[in-house]
């Protein structure tokens, strides 16, 4: 929907600016997974943002976007991993 795309683009612009101002890198997950929403159940992608991770590392939950679930989140994990690789290779 064009209106929602415009809203998301504005939010992305704000998040990119804040990330850049703080010396961080922004990973635009919605750019590639906007059609995967919380309503998609097991196929959801970005819609699961607030869910707790089932994986732990040193007693702390690993952010859900850093690993795949059975279906949807492997899309985000690939984008995040690519950004991490780019940052480490600078």
Tab-separated table of C-alpha atoms in Angstrom:
chain	number	residue	atom	x	y	z
A	1	UNK	CA	0.000	0.000	0.000
A	2	UNK	CA	1.545	3.286	-1.066
A	3	UNK	CA	0.563	5.174	2.104
A	4	UNK	CA	2.144	2.567	4.368
A	5	UNK	CA	5.240	2.477	2.169
A	6	UNK	CA	5.575	6.254	2.564
A	7	UNK	CA	5.269	5.962	6.345
A	8	UNK	CA	7.837	3.150	6.433
A	9	UNK	CA	10.231	5.140	4.237
A	10	UNK	CA	10.051	8.085	6.650
A	11	UNK	CA	10.674	5.787	9.618
A	12	UNK	CA	13.616	4.219	7.793
A	13	UNK	CA	15.069	7.671	7.089
A	14	UNK	CA	14.836	8.589	10.778
A	15	UNK	CA	16.393	5.291	11.894
A	16	UNK	CA	19.212	5.585	9.339
A	17	UNK	CA	20.006	9.116	10.534
A	18	UNK	CA	20.009	8.148	14.213
A	19	UNK	CA	22.208	5.135	13.488
A	20	UNK	CA	24.648	7.255	11.453
A	21	UNK	CA	24.716	9.985	14.118
A	22	UNK	CA	25.693	7.363	16.701
A	23	UNK	CA	28.281	5.712	14.438
A	24	UNK	CA	26.130	2.605	14.004
A	25	UNK	CA	25.062	0.713	10.907
A	26	UNK	CA	21.394	0.416	9.946
A	27	UNK	CA	20.038	-2.858	8.576
A	28	UNK	CA	16.864	-2.209	6.587
A	29	UNK	CA	14.957	-5.412	7.244
A	30	UNK	CA	11.645	-4.063	5.963
A	31	UNK	CA	13.165	-3.335	2.566
A	32	UNK	CA	13.407	-7.052	1.886
A	33	UNK	CA	10.737	-8.557	4.139
A	34	UNK	CA	7.852	-6.095	4.292
A	35	UNK	CA	5.461	-8.727	3.008
A	36	UNK	CA	6.224	-10.991	5.993
A	37	UNK	CA	4.183	-9.682	8.895
A	38	UNK	CA	3.077	-10.936	12.293
A	39	UNK	CA	-0.182	-12.018	10.647
A	40	UNK	CA	1.705	-14.637	8.631
A	41	UNK	CA	2.083	-16.982	11.608
A	42	UNK	CA	5.084	-19.270	11.112
A	43	UNK	CA	5.882	-17.440	7.871
A	44	UNK	CA	6.151	-14.089	9.632
A	45	UNK	CA	9.357	-12.182	9.353
A	46	UNK	CA	9.841	-8.788	10.923
A	47	UNK	CA	6.543	-9.017	12.793
A	48	UNK	CA	8.145	-11.153	15.490
A	49	UNK	CA	10.390	-8.308	16.628
A	50	UNK	CA	9.356	-8.339	20.291
A	51	UNK	CA	9.407	-12.094	20.786
A	52	UNK	CA	11.988	-13.592	23.115
A	53	UNK	CA	14.706	-15.704	21.551
A	54	UNK	CA	14.912	-19.403	22.336
A	55	UNK	CA	18.707	-19.401	21.875
A	56	UNK	CA	21.143	-18.320	24.560
A	57	UNK	CA	24.825	-17.459	24.522
A	58	UNK	CA	26.642	-17.134	27.858
A	59	UNK	CA	23.296	-17.077	29.644
A	60	UNK	CA	21.871	-14.236	27.548
A	61	UNK	CA	19.204	-14.587	24.870
A	62	UNK	CA	20.540	-14.139	21.346
A	63	UNK	CA	18.504	-11.499	19.469
A	64	UNK	CA	15.906	-13.314	17.356
A	65	UNK	CA	17.059	-11.579	14.182
A	66	UNK	CA	20.544	-13.073	14.517
A	67	UNK	CA	19.338	-16.613	13.941
A	68	UNK	CA	16.603	-18.270	11.877
A	69	UNK	CA	13.447	-19.878	13.173
A	70	UNK	CA	11.743	-22.729	11.354
A	71	UNK	CA	10.671	-20.477	8.484
A	72	UNK	CA	10.378	-16.712	8.373
A	73	UNK	CA	13.273	-15.196	10.220
A	74	UNK	CA	16.046	-16.702	8.144
A	75	UNK	CA	15.316	-13.819	5.762
A	76	UNK	CA	16.307	-11.292	8.413
A	77	UNK	CA	19.226	-13.342	9.698
A	78	UNK	CA	20.772	-13.308	6.224
A	79	UNK	CA	20.514	-9.480	6.019
A	80	UNK	CA	21.887	-8.946	9.516
A	81	UNK	CA	24.741	-11.407	8.932
A	82	UNK	CA	25.650	-9.649	5.669
A	83	UNK	CA	25.788	-6.270	7.450
A	84	UNK	CA	27.901	-7.710	10.276
A	85	UNK	CA	30.288	-9.219	7.720
A	86	UNK	CA	30.564	-5.876	5.893
A	87	UNK	CA	31.307	-4.048	9.153
A	88	UNK	CA	33.949	-6.584	10.201
A	89	UNK	CA	35.639	-6.400	6.791
A	90	UNK	CA	36.085	-2.620	6.864
